Every structure is written in structure tokens, then in C-alpha cells.
mmCIF file of C-alpha atoms and ligand atoms in Angstrom:
data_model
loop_
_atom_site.group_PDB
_atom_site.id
_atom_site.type_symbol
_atom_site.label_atom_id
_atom_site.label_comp_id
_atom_site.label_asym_id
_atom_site.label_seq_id
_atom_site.Cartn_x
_atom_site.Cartn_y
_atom_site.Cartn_z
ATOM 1 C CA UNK A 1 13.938 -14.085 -4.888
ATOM 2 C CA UNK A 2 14.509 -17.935 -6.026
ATOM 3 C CA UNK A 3 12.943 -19.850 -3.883
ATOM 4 C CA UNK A 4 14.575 -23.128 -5.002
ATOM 5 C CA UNK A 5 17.961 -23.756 -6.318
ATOM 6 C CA UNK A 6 16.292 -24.712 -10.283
ATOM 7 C CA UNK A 7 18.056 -26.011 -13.359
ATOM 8 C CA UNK A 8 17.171 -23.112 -15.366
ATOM 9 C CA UNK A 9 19.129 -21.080 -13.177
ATOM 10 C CA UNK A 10 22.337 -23.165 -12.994
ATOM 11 C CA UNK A 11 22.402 -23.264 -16.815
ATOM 12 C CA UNK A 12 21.987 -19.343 -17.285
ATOM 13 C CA UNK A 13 25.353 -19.202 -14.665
ATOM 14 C CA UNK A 14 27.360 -21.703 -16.548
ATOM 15 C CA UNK A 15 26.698 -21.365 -19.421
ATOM 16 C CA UNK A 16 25.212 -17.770 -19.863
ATOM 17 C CA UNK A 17 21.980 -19.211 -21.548
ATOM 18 C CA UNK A 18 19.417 -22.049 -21.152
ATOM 19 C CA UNK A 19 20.139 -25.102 -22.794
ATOM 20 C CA UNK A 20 17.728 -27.154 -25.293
ATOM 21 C CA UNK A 21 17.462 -31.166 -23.857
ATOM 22 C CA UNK A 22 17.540 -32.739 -27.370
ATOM 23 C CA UNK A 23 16.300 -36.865 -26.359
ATOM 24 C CA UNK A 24 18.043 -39.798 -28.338
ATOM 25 C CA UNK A 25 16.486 -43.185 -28.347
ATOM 26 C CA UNK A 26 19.486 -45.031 -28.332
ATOM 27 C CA UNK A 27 18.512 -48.171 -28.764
ATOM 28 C CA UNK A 28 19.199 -49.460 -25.777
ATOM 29 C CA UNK A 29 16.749 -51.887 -23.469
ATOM 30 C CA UNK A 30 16.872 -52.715 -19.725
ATOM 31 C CA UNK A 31 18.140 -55.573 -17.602
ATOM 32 C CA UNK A 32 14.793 -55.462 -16.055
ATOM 33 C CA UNK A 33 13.209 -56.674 -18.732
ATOM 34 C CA UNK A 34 15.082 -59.258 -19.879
ATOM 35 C CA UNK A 35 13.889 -63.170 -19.253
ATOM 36 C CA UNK A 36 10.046 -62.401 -19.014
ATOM 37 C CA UNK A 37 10.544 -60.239 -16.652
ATOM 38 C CA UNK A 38 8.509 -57.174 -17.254
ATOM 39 C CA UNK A 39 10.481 -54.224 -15.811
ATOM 40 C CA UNK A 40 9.475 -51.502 -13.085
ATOM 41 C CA UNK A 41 5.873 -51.394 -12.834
ATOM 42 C CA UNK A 42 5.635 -47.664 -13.159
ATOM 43 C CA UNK A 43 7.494 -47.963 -16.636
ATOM 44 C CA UNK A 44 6.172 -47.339 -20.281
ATOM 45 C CA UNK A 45 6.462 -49.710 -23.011
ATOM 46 C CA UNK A 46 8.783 -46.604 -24.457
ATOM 47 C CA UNK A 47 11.096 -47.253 -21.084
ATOM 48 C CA UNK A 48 10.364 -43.714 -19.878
ATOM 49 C CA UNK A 49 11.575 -41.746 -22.935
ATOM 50 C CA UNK A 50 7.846 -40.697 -24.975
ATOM 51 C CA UNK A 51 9.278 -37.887 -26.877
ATOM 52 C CA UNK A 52 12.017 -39.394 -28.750
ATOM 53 C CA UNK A 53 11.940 -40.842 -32.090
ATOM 54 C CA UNK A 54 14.315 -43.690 -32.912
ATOM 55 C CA UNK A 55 15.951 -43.370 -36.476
ATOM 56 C CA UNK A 56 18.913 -44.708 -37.886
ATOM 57 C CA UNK A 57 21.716 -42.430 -35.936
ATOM 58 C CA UNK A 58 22.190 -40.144 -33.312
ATOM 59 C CA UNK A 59 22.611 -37.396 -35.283
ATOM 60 C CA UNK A 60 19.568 -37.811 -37.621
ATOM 61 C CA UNK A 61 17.520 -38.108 -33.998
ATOM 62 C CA UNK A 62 19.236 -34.663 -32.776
ATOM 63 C CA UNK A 63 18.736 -33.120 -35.734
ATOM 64 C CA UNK A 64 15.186 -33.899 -35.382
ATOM 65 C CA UNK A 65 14.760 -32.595 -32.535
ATOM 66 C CA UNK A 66 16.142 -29.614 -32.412
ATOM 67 C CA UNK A 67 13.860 -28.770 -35.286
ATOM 68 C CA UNK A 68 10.443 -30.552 -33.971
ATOM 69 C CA UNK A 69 11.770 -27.862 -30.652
ATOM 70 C CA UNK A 70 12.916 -24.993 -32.977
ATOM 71 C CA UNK A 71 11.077 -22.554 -30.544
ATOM 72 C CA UNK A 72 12.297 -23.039 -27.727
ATOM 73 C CA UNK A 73 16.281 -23.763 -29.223
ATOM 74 C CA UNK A 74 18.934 -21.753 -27.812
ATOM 75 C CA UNK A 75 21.492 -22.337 -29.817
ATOM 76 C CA UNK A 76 23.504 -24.679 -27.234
ATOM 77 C CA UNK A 77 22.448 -28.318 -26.524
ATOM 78 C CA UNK A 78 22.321 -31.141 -23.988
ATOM 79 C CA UNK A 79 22.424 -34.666 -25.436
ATOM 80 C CA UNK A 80 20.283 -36.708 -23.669
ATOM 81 C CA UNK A 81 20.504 -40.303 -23.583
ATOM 82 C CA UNK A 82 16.587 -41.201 -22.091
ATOM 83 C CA UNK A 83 15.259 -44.367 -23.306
ATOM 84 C CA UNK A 84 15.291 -47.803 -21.052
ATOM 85 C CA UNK A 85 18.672 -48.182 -19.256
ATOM 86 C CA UNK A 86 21.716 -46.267 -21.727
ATOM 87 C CA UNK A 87 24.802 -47.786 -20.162
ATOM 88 C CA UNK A 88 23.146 -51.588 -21.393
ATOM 89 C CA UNK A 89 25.776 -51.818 -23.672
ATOM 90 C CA UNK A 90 29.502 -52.838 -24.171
ATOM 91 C CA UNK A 91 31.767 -49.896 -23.345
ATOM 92 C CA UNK A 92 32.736 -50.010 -27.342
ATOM 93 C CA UNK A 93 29.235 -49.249 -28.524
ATOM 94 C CA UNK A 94 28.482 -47.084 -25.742
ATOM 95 C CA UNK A 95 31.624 -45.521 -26.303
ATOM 96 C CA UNK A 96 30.754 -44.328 -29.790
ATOM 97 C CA UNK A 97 27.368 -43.477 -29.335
ATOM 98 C CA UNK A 98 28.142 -41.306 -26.900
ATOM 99 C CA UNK A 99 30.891 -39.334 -28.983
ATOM 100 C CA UNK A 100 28.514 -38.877 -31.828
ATOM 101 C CA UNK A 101 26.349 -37.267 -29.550
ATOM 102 C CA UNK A 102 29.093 -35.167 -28.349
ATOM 103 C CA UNK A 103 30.554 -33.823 -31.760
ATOM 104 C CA UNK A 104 27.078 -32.782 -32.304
ATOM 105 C CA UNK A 105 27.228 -29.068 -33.032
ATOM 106 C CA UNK A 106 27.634 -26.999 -29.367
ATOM 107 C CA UNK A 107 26.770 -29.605 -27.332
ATOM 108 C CA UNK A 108 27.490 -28.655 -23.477
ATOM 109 C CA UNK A 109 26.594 -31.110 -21.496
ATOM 110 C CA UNK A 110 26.096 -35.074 -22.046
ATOM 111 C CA UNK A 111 23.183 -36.524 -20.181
ATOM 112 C CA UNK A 112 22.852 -40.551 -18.981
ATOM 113 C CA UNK A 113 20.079 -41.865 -17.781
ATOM 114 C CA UNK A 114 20.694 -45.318 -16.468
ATOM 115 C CA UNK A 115 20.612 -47.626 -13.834
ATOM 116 C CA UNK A 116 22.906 -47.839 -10.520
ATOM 117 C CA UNK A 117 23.475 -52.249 -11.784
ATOM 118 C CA UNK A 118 24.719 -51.650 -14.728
ATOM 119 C CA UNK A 119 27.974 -50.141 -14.941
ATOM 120 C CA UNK A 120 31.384 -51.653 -14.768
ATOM 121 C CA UNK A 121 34.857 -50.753 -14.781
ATOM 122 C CA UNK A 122 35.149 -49.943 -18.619
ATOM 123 C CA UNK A 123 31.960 -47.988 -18.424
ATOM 124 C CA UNK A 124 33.599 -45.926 -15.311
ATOM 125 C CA UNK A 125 36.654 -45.386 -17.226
ATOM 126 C CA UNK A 126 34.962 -44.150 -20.450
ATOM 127 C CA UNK A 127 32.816 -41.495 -18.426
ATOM 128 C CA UNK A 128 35.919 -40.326 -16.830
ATOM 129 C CA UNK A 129 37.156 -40.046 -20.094
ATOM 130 C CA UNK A 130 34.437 -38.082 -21.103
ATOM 131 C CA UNK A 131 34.092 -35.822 -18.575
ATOM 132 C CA UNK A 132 37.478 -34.308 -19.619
ATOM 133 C CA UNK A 133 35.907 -33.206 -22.490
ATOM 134 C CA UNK A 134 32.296 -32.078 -21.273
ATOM 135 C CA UNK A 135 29.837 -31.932 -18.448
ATOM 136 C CA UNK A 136 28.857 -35.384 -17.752
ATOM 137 C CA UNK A 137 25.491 -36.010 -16.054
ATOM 138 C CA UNK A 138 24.462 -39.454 -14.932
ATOM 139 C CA UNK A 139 20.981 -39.719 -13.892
ATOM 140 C CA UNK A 140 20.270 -43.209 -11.829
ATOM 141 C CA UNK A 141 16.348 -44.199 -10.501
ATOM 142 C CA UNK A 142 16.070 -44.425 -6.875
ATOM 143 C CA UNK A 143 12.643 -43.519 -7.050
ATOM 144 C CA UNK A 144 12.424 -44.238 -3.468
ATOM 145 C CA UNK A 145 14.274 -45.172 -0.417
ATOM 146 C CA UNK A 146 11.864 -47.622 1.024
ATOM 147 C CA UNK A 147 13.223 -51.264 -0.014
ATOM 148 C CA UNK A 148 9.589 -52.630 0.080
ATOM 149 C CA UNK A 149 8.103 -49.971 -2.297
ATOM 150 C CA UNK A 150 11.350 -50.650 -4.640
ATOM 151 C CA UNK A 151 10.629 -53.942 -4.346
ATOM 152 C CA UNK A 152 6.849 -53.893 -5.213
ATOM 153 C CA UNK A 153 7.731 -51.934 -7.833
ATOM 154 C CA UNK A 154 9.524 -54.503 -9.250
ATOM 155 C CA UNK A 155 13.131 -52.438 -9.953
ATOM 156 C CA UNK A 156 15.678 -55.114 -9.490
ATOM 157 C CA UNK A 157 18.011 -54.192 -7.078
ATOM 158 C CA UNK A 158 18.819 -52.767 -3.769
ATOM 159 C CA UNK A 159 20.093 -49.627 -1.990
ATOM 160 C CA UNK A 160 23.423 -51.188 -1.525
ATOM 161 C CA UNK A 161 24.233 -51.699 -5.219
ATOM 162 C CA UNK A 162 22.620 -47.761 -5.019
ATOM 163 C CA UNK A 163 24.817 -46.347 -2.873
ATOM 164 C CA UNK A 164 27.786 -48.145 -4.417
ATOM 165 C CA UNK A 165 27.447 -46.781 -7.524
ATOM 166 C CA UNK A 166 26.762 -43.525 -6.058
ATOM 167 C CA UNK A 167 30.271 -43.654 -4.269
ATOM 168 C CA UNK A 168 32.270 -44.805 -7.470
ATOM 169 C CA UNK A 169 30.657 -42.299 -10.083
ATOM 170 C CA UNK A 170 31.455 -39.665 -7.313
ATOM 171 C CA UNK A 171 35.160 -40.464 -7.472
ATOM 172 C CA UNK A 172 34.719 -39.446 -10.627
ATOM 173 C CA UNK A 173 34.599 -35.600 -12.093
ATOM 174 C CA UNK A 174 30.546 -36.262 -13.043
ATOM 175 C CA UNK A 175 27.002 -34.705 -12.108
ATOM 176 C CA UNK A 176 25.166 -37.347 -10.689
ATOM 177 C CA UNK A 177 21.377 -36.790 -11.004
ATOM 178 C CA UNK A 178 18.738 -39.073 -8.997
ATOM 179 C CA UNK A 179 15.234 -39.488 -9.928
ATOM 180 C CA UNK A 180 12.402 -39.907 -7.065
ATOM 181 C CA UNK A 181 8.782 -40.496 -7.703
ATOM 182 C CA UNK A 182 5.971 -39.054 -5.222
ATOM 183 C CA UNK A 183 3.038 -41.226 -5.164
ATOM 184 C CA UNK A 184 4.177 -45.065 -5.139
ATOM 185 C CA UNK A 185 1.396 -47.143 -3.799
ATOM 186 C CA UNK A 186 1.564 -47.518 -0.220
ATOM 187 C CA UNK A 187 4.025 -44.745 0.674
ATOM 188 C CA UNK A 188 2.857 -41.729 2.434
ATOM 189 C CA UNK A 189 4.342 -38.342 3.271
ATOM 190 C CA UNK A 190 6.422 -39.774 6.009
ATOM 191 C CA UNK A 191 7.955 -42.428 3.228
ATOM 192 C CA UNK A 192 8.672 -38.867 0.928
ATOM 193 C CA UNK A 193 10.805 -37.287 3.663
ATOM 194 C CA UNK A 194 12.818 -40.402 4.482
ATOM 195 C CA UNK A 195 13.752 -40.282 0.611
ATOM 196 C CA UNK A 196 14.663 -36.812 0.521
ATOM 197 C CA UNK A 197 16.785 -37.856 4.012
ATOM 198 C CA UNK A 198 18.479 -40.567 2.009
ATOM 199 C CA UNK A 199 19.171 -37.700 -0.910
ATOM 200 C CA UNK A 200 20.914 -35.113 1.348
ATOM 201 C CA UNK A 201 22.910 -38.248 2.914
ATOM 202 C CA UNK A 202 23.768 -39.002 -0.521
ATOM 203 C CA UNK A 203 24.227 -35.601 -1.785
ATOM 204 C CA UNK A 204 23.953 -35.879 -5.523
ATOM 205 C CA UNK A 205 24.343 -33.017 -7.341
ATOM 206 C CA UNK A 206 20.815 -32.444 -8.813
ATOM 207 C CA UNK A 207 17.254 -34.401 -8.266
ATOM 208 C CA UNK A 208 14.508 -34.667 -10.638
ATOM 209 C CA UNK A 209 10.897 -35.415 -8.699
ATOM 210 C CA UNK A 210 8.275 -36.778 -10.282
ATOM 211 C CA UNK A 211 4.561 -37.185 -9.181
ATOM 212 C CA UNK A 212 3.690 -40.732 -10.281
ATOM 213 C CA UNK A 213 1.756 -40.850 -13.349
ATOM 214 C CA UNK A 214 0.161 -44.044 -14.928
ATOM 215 C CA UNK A 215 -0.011 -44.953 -18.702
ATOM 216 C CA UNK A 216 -2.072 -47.486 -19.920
ATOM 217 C CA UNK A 217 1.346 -49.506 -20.846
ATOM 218 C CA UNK A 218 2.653 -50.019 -17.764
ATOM 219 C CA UNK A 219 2.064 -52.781 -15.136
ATOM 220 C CA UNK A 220 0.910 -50.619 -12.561
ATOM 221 C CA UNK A 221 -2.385 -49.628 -14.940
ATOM 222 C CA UNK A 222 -3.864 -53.364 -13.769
ATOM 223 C CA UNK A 223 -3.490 -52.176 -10.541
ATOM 224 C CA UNK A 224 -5.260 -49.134 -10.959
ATOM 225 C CA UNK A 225 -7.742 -50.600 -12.568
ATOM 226 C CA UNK A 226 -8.353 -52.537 -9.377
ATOM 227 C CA UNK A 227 -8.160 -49.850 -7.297
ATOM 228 C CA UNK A 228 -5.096 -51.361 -5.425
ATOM 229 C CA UNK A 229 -3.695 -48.067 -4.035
ATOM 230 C CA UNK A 230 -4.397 -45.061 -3.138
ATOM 231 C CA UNK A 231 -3.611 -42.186 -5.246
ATOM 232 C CA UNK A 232 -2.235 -38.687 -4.773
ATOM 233 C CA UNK A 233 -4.465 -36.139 -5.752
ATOM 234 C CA UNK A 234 -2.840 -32.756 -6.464
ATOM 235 C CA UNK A 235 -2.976 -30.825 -3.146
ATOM 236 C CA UNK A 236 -1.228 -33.544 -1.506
ATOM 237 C CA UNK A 237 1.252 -33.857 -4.209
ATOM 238 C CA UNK A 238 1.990 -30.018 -3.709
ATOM 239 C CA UNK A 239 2.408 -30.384 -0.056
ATOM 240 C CA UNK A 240 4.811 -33.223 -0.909
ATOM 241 C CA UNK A 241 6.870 -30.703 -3.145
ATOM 242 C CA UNK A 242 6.495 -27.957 -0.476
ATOM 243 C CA UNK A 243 8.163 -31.128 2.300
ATOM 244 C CA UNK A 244 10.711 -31.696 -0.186
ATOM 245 C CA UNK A 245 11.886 -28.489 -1.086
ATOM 246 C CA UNK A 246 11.906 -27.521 2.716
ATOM 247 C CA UNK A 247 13.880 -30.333 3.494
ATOM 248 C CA UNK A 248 16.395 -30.592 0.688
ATOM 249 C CA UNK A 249 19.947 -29.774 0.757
ATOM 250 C CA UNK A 250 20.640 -25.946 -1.015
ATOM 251 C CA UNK A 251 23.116 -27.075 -2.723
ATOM 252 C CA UNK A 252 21.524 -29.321 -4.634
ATOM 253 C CA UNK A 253 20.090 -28.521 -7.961
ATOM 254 C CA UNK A 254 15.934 -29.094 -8.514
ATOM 255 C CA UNK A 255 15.704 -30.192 -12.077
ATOM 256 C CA UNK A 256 12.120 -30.723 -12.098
ATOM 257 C CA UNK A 257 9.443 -31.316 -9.886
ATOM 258 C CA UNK A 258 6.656 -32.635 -12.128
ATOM 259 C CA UNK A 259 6.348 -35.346 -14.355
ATOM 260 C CA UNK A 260 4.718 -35.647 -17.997
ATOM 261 C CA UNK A 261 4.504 -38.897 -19.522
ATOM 262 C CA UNK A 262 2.793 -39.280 -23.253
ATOM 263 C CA UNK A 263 -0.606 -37.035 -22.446
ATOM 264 C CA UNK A 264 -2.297 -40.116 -25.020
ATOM 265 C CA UNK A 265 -1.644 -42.706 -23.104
ATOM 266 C CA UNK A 266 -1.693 -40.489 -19.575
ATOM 267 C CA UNK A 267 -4.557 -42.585 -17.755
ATOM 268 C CA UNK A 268 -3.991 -40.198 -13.807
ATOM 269 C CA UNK A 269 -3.466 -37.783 -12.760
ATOM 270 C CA UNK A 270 -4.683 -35.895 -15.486
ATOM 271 C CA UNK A 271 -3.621 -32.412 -13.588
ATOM 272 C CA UNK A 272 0.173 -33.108 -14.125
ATOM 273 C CA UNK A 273 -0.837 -32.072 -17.359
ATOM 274 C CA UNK A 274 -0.722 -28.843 -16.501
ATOM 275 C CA UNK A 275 2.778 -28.474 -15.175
ATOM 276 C CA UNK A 276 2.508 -24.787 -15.277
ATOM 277 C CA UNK A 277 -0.109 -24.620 -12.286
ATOM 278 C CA UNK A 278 2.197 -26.993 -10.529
ATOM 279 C CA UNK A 279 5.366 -24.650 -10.494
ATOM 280 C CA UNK A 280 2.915 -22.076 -10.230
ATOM 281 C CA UNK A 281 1.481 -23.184 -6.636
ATOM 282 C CA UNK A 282 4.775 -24.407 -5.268
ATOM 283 C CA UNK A 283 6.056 -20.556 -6.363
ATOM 284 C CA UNK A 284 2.842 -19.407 -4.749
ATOM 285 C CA UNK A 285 2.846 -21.247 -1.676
ATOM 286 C CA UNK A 286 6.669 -20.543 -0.907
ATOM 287 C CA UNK A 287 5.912 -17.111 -0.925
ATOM 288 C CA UNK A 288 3.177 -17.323 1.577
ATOM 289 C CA UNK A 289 4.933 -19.342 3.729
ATOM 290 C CA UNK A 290 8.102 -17.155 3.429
ATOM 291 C CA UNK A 291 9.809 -20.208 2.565
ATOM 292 C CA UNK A 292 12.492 -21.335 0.512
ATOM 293 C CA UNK A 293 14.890 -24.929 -0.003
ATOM 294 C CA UNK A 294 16.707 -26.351 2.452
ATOM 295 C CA UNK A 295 15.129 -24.075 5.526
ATOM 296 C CA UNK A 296 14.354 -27.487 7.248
ATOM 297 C CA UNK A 297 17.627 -29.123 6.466
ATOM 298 C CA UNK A 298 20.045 -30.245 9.266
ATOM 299 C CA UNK A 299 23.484 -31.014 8.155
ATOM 300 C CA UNK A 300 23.959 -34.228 10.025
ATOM 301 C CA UNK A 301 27.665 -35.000 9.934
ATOM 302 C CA UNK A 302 28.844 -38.400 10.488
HETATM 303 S S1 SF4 B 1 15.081 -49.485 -15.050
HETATM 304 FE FE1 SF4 B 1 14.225 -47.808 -16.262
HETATM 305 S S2 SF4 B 1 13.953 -48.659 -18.305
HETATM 306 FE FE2 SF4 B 1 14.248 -50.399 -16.930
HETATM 307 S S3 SF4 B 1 12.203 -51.048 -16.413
HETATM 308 FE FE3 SF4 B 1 12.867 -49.618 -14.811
HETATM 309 S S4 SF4 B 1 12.176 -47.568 -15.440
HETATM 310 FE FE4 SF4 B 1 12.036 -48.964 -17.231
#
């Protein structure tokens, strides 16, 4: 029995196989770190995206890729644009990039990661455009719900312009994605469930959850070097993914529940390293429990 609704097995449905994530450095850089300003403190100096390896196109990078990952390949592809913010563009640019990564050789599925600011109407109307073609997925950050803890963590903009976004890319035929980190300074358990609240409200179609993880190039380090916040040690982490899962909509689609950032700069926790024992325990636990996602979820229609 699945206990949780996962990626893997969404994949094998639709597309009768697992699909290989190849990452593109696009190029791109973030809005939140323009004029001194030195982007979310949680973020690398690589803007989240430590396996990719910028070269001179997009199809030189996939190519890569898919043979640095020959062992796990599939034969079938997503094209994932990870690096900083990868809508930070003119619609022209973005426009080709992302139809090079398209024609790529059985591509299924093109992959955004961006933020809910920076779109416009050009961008909308070029993903719409795209999704006619193939599966569109648009991953934003909302890491949390709690305005202070987005604030602190210095991301730039508010639930409003969230939600927004949310609405307008939902008009559109696209598989929105949101991102949530576990772990934040100053948030506790209670702070976790009123995020995974704010996702059911939301409803996106899938939800990556990370544990928070610090690299010695990102902001937060100097706070953890100060000791500053209190950090999640892996049993509470697990109980947060055990909340989570309980809680969560059914219908949406777990694409992860760990994170791994680049194990040479990884400063804590040193056990997501180990992201096997981490699926492993959830699995375990669920089972003991006799529990499985959603089973705490009220529908709350409005
Ligand atoms: S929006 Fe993304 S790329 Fe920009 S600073 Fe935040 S985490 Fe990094």
C-alpha cells in the first residue's frame, strides 16, 4: 500500500516509466539579489541549483547530464530549469530557452522553478503556449506561510503577490509545484501545519518539502554560527513529515520530502545526507501508525 501520493508514482501512470530530472543552469539570477541586496537567507551562492553545470547551451548542459546520470536514465526526460529565479528574463529569451529545452530528445515534461514576483503577461502567455505542447510545471517558493519568517528570511515579497500568482497560473492548463522548508528559525510544529493549511487552501498540484539545510554560502551560516536559532534535529523533522503527510490534501502529489544541498559545503544537518533513512522512517512510521496522506485533512469549503 502507498502511503503517500509520491512523484515516482504519478510518473509510472502517465507516462508508463520514471522520468530522469536533467538540471539546466540557465543563466538566469534573482530579483532578490539585485542592488546589494543579498537574496533569501537560506539560499546558496549557486541560487539553489548545486548539481548543474553552466556551459554554453542548453543542450550541451542536458547532454551532460544525462550522461554524468547515465544510471539512473530512463530514456524519457524532464527539463528542469533550477538555478536562481528562471522566469528573470524577457519573454523572448525565455521564450527560446525554453524551446531548446523542449526539442531536446523525449522530453515530457518542462519544469520552472521561479518566483511568484516575477511573471507578467507575456510570460503567462508563453507558458500557455507551452503547455499545448507539453506538461508544464511551475514550481514557486513559499517556503512558509508565516509573513514574519518570510520576512526574516529575507524573500521579498508577500502572500498576496503569492496567492495572485497562484490564481493566474491556475487559469492556465499548468502543474503548479510549491516548495516549503521545515526548520526556519523561529517556527515550530504549529507554524508547519498552518503552512500545509495554506497548501490545501491553495491546492497546488504537487509540493516539494524540504528540511532546512545550511551551506556555508548562505546568510543564514552567520547565524548559525551564533547560535541564533534553534535547529531541527531529525526526529522532530520526521514528526514534521509524519504532520504533513497526515494533514495534506490526497490529491496532491509529494515530490520530495527531504532536501540535499552540495554535501561539501552541507554545514547541518548532516543526517539529510542520508535521504534514504528519511523515506525509510516516514515509510516505517506510517505503517505503525496505520497511517497514510490526507487522513487528517478536512475539506473546508468556502
Ligand atoms: S528567490 Fe530563489 S534564487 Fe532568489 S534568493 Fe531566494 S532562493 Fe535564491
Amino acid at each position: 500500500m502507498q502511503r503517500y501520493n509520491r512523484l515516482s508514482d504519478y510518473l509510472k501512470k502517465n507516462f508508463g516509466k520514471k522520468l530522469l530530472k536533467l538540471s539546466i543552469d540557465g543563466g538566469f539570477s534573482c530579483p532578490n539579489r539585485k542592488n546589494g541586496n543579498k537574496g533569501c537567507k537560506f539560499c546558496s551562492q549557486k541560487g539553489s541549483g548545486e548539481f548543474t553545470n553552466k556551459l554554453s547551451s542548453i543542450t550541451e548542459q542536458m547532454n551532460l547530464q544525462k550522461n554524468f546520470l547515465k544510471q539512473k536514465d530512463t530514456g524519457a526526460y524532464i527539463a528542469y530549469f533550477q538555478n536562481y529565479t528562471n522566469t528573470y528574463m524577457p519573454a523572448s529569451k525565455l521564450k527560446q530557452m525554453y524551446y531548446e529545452a523542449i526539442k531536446f530528445e523525449n522530453v515530457k515534461v518542462l519544469s520552472i522553478a521561479t518566483r511568484a514576483d516575477c511573471f507578467n503577461d507575456e510570460i503567462y502567455n508563453l507558458l500557455e503556449e507551452l503547455s499545448k505542447k507539453i506538461e508544464v510545471w511551475i514550481e514557486l517558493g513559499l517556503q512558509s506561510s508565516n509573513e514574519k519568517t518570510r520576512d526574516n528570511m529575507n524573500i521579498g515579497y508577500d502572500l498576496k503577490t503569492f496567492k495572485l500568482c497562484v490564481k493566474k497560473l491556475k487559469k492556465l492548463n499548468i502543474k503548479l509545484i510549491f516548495h516549503i522548508i521545515f526548520g526556519l528559525p523561529n517556527e515550530t510544529i504549529i507554524d508547519f501545519k498552518n503552512t500545509i493549511d495554506y497548501v490545501n487552501e491553495l491546492k497546488p498540484w504537487g509540493l516539494k518539502i524540504h528540511n532546512l539545510y545550511i551551506q556555508n554560502d548562505c546568510e543564514l551560516y552567520k547565524d548559525y554560527l551564533e547560535k541564533k536559532f534553534k535547529l531541527l534535529d531529525f526526529n522532530s523533522y520526521i514528526d514534521a513529515l509524519i504532520m504533513a503527510i497526515e494533514n495534506l490534501d490526497k490529491d496532491i502529489v509529494i515530490h520530495r520530502i527531504t532536501g540535499d544541498g552540495d554535501r561539501n559545503k552541507l554545514i547541518y544537518p548532516t543526517w539529510s545526507k542520508n535521504k534514504i533513512k528519511v523515506i525509510g522512517q516516514v515509510g516505517k512510521i506510517l505503517k505503525e501508525k496505520n497511517s497514510f496522506q490526507g487522513k487528517n485533512f478536512k475539506n473546508k469549503i468556502k
